Coordinates of C-alpha atoms in Angstrom, one line a residue:
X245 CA -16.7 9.8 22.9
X246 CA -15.3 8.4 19.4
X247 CA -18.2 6.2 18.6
X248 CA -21.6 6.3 16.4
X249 CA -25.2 6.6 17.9
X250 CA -25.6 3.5 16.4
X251 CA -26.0 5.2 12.6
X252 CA -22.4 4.3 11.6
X253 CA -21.9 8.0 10.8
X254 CA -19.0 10.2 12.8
X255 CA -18.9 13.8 13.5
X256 CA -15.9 15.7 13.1
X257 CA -14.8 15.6 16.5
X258 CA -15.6 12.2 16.8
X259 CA -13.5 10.9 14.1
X260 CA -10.8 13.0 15.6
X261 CA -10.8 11.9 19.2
X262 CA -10.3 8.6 17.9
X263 CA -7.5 9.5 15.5
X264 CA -5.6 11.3 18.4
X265 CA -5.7 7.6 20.5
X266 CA -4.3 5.9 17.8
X267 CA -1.5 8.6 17.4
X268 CA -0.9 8.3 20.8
X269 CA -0.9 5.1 21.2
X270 CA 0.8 3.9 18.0
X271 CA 3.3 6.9 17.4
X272 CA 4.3 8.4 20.6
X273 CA 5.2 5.4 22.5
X274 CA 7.9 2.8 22.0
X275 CA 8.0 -0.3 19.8
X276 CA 6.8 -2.3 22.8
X277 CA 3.3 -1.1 23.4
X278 CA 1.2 -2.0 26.0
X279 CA -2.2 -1.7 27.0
X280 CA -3.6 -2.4 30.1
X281 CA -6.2 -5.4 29.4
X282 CA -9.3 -3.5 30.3
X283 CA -8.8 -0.9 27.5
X284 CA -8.4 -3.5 24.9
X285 CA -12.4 -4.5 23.7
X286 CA -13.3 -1.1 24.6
X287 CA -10.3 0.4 21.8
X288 CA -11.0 -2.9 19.4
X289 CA -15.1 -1.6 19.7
X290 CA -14.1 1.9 19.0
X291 CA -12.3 1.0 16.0
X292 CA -14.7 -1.3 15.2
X293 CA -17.6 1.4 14.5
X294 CA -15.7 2.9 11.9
X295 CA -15.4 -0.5 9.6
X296 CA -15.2 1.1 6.4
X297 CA -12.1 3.1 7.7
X298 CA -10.7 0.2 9.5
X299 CA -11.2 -1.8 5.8
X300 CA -9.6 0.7 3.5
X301 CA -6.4 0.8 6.3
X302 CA -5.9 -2.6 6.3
X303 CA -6.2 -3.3 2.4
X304 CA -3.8 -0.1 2.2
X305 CA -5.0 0.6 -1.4
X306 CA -7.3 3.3 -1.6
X307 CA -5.1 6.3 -2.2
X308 CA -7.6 8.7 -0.1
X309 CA -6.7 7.2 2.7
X310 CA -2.9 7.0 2.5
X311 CA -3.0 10.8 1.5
X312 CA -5.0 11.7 4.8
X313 CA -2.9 9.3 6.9
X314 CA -0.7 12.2 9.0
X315 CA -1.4 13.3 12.5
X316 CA -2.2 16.9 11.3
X317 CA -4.7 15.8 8.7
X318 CA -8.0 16.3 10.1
X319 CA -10.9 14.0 9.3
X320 CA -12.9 14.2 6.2
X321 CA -16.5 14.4 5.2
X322 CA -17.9 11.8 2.5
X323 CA -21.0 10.3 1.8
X324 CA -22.5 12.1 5.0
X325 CA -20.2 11.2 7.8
X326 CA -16.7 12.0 8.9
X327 CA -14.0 9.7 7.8
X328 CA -9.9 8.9 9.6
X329 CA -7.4 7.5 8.4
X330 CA -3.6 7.3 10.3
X331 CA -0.3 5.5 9.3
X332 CA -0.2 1.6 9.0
X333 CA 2.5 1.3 11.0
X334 CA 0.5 2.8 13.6
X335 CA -2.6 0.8 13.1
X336 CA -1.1 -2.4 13.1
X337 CA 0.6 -1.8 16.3
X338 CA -2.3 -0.6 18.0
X339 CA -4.3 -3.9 16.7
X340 CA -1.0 -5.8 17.7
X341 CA -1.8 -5.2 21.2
X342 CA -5.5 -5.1 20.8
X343 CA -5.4 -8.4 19.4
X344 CA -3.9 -9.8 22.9
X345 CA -7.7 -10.1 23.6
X346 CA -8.9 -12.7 21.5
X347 CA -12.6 -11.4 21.6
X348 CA -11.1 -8.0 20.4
X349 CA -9.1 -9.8 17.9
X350 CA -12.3 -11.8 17.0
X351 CA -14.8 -8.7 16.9
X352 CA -12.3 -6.9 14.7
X353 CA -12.2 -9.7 12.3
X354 CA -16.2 -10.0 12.4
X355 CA -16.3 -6.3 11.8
X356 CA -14.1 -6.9 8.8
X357 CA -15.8 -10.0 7.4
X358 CA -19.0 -8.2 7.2
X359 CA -17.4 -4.9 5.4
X360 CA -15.6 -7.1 2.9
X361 CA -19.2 -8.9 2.1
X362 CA -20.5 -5.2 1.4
X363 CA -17.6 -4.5 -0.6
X364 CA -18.3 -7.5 -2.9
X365 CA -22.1 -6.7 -2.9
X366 CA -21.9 -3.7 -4.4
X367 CA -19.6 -4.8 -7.5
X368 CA -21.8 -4.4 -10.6
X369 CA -22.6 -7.6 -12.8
X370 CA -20.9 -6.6 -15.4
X371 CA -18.1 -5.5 -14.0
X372 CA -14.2 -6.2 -15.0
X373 CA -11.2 -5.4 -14.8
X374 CA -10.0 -3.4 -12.1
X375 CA -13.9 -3.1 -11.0
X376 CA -14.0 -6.8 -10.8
X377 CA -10.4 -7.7 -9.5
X378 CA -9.6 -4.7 -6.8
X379 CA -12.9 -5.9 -4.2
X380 CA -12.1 -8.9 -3.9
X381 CA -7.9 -8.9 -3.4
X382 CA -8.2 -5.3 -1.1
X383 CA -10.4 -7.8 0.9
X384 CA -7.5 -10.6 0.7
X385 CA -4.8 -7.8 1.9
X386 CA -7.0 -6.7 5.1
X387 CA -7.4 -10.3 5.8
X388 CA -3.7 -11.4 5.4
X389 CA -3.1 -8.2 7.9
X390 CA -5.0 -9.5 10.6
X391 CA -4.2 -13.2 9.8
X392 CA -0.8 -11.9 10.7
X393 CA -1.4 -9.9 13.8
X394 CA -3.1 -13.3 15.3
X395 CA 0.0 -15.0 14.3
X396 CA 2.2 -12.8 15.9
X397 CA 0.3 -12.5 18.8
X398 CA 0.5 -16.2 19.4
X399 CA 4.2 -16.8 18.1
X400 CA 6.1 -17.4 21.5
X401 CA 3.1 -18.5 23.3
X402 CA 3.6 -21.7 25.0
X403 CA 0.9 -24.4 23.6
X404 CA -1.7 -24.0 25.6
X405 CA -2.0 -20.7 25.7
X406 CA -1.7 -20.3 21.6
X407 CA -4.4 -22.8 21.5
X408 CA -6.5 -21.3 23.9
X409 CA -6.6 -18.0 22.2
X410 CA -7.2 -19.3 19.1
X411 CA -10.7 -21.4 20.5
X412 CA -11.5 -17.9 22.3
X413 CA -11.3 -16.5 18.9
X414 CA -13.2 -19.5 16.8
X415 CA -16.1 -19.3 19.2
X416 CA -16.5 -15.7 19.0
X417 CA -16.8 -16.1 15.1
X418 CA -18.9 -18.8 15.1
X419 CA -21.7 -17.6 17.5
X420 CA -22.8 -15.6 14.7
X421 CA -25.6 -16.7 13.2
X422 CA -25.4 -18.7 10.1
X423 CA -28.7 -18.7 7.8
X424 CA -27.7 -18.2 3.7
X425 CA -30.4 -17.7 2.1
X426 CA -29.9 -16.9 -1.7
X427 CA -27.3 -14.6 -3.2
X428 CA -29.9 -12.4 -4.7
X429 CA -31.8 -12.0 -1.4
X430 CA -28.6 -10.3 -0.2
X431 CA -25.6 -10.7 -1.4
X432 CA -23.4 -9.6 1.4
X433 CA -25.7 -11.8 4.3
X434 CA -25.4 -14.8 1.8
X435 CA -21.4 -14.4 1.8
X436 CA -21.0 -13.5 5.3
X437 CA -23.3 -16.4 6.4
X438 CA -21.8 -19.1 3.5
X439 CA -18.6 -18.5 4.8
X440 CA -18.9 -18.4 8.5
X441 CA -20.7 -22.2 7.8
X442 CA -18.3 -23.1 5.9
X443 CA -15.9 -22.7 8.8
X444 CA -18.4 -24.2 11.2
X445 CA -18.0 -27.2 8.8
X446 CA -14.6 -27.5 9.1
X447 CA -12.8 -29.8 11.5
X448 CA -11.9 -28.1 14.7
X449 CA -8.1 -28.2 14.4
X450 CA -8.1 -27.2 11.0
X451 CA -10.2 -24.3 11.8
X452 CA -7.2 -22.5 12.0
X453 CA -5.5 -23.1 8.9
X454 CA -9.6 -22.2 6.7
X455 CA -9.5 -18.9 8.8
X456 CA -6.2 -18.1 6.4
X457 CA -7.8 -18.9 3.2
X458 CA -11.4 -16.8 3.9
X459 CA -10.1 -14.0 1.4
X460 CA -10.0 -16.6 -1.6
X461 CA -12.9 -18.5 -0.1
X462 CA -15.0 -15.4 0.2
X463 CA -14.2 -14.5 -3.3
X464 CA -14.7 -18.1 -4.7
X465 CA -18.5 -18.1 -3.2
X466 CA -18.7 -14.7 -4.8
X467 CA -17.9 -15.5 -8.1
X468 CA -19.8 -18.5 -8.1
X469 CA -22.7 -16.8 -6.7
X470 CA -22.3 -14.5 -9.7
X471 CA -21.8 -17.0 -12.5
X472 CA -18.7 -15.9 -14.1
X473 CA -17.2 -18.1 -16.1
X474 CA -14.2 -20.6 -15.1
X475 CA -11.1 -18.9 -16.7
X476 CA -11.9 -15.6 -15.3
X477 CA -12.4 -17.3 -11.7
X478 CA -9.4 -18.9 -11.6
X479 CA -7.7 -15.7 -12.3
X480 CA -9.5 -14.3 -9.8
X481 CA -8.7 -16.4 -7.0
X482 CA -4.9 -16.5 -8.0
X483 CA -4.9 -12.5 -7.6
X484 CA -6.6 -12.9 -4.6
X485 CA -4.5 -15.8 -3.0
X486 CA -1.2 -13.1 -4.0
X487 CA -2.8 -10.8 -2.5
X488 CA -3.7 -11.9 1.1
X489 CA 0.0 -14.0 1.4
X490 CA 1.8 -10.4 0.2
X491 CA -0.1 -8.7 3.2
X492 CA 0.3 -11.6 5.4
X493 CA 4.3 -11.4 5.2
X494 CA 3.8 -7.8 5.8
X495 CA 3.6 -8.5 9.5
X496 CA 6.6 -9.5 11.6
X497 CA 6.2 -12.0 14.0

């Protein structure tokens, strides 16, 4: 058993069981890995339980994590539970072939929309600098990760199939519900729930294209929500923009 009782928190043996299937999967086997079906939402729901793991692996920036990222490093303990982290090469082939399961592919992103909404929450009001720019583009690199994993899953597909995965996936994110109400009432429902109707109100076949931008969209209702002023937005949003396409060309197709 890798997962929570619900809590979010991980014991040590825990956080290790699931480290060891990632291994496995991701290191030990051969470029071409392949899961049978049935394991694929329960491995996507496992991961899923540890989002702010999953978060810092796919932004890649949180030294911690890339200095705990070998197969004999055991778990750690922080803020009362038991963290992992493992190789990004190993990750993203694991999620690769997750991802072949649109609802997997889909709960993963959920999962990570709703950490990257904490993340922002929590950045003080006066923050800047680093404090103010790093939330916001580590969010843009674990988005431009995944935005390439879907990409690759579907490059190859014939038609139908690419654009069937991709309304498997759209439904899945948009059955969540969507009820903003202000930025000081919670911040991090406010931008999860802002964004996802922001996709609702999107044309249907451009869904696909507004799923790419969500870093720089997330972090444009952010900043508004916060007030800062126009100059330092736009510099914002630039960073961020550089920072999800850098990640998203980090995937090979």
């Amino acid at each position: 058993m890798t997962t929570s009782d619900g809590s979010g928190r991980h014991t040590q043996g825990q956080a290790q069981a699931l480290k060891d299937v990632l291994f496995t999967l991701g290191f030990s086997t051969p470029d071409e890995l392949v899961l049978d079906p049935a394991l694929r939402m329960p491995l996507a729901t496992a991961v899923a339980d540890y989002a702010p793991d999953l978060h810092e692996m796919l932004a890649g920036l949180d030294g911690e994590y890339v200095r705990q990222a070998g197969r004999q490093t055991p778990p750690w303990e922080s803020d009362g539970t038991y963290h992992l982290a493992v190789y990004n090469t190993v990750l993203r082939k694991v999620l690769r072939e997750v991802a072949q399961d649109p609802h997997a592919y889909a709960l993963l992103r959920v999962t990570e929309t709703r950490t990257a909404a904490q993340r922002l929450a929590t950045v003080l009001p006066d923050a800047t600098g680093y404090a103010l720019t790093v939330p916001p583009t580590a969010n843009a690199r674990g988005f431009g990760i995944l935005d390439g994993i879907g990409d690759a899953v579907t490059h190859g597909q014939d038609k139908d199939r690419a654009v069937k995965w991709r309304r498997a996936v759209m439904e899945r994110l948009l059955s969540d519900p969507t009820t903003p109400h202000t930025y000081q009432d919670g911040p991090a429902s406010y931008l999860t729930a802002t964004w996802l109707q922001d996709l609702k109100n999107t044309p249907e076949k451009e869904r696909p294209d507004r799923l790419r931008t969500q870093g720089v969209d997330m972090a444009r209702a952010w900043a508004e929500a916060r007030k800062t002023d126009e100059q330092t937005r736009q510099g914002l949003l630039a960073k961020v923009e550089r920072s999800g396409l850098s990640a998203y060309r980090e995937i090979e197709p």
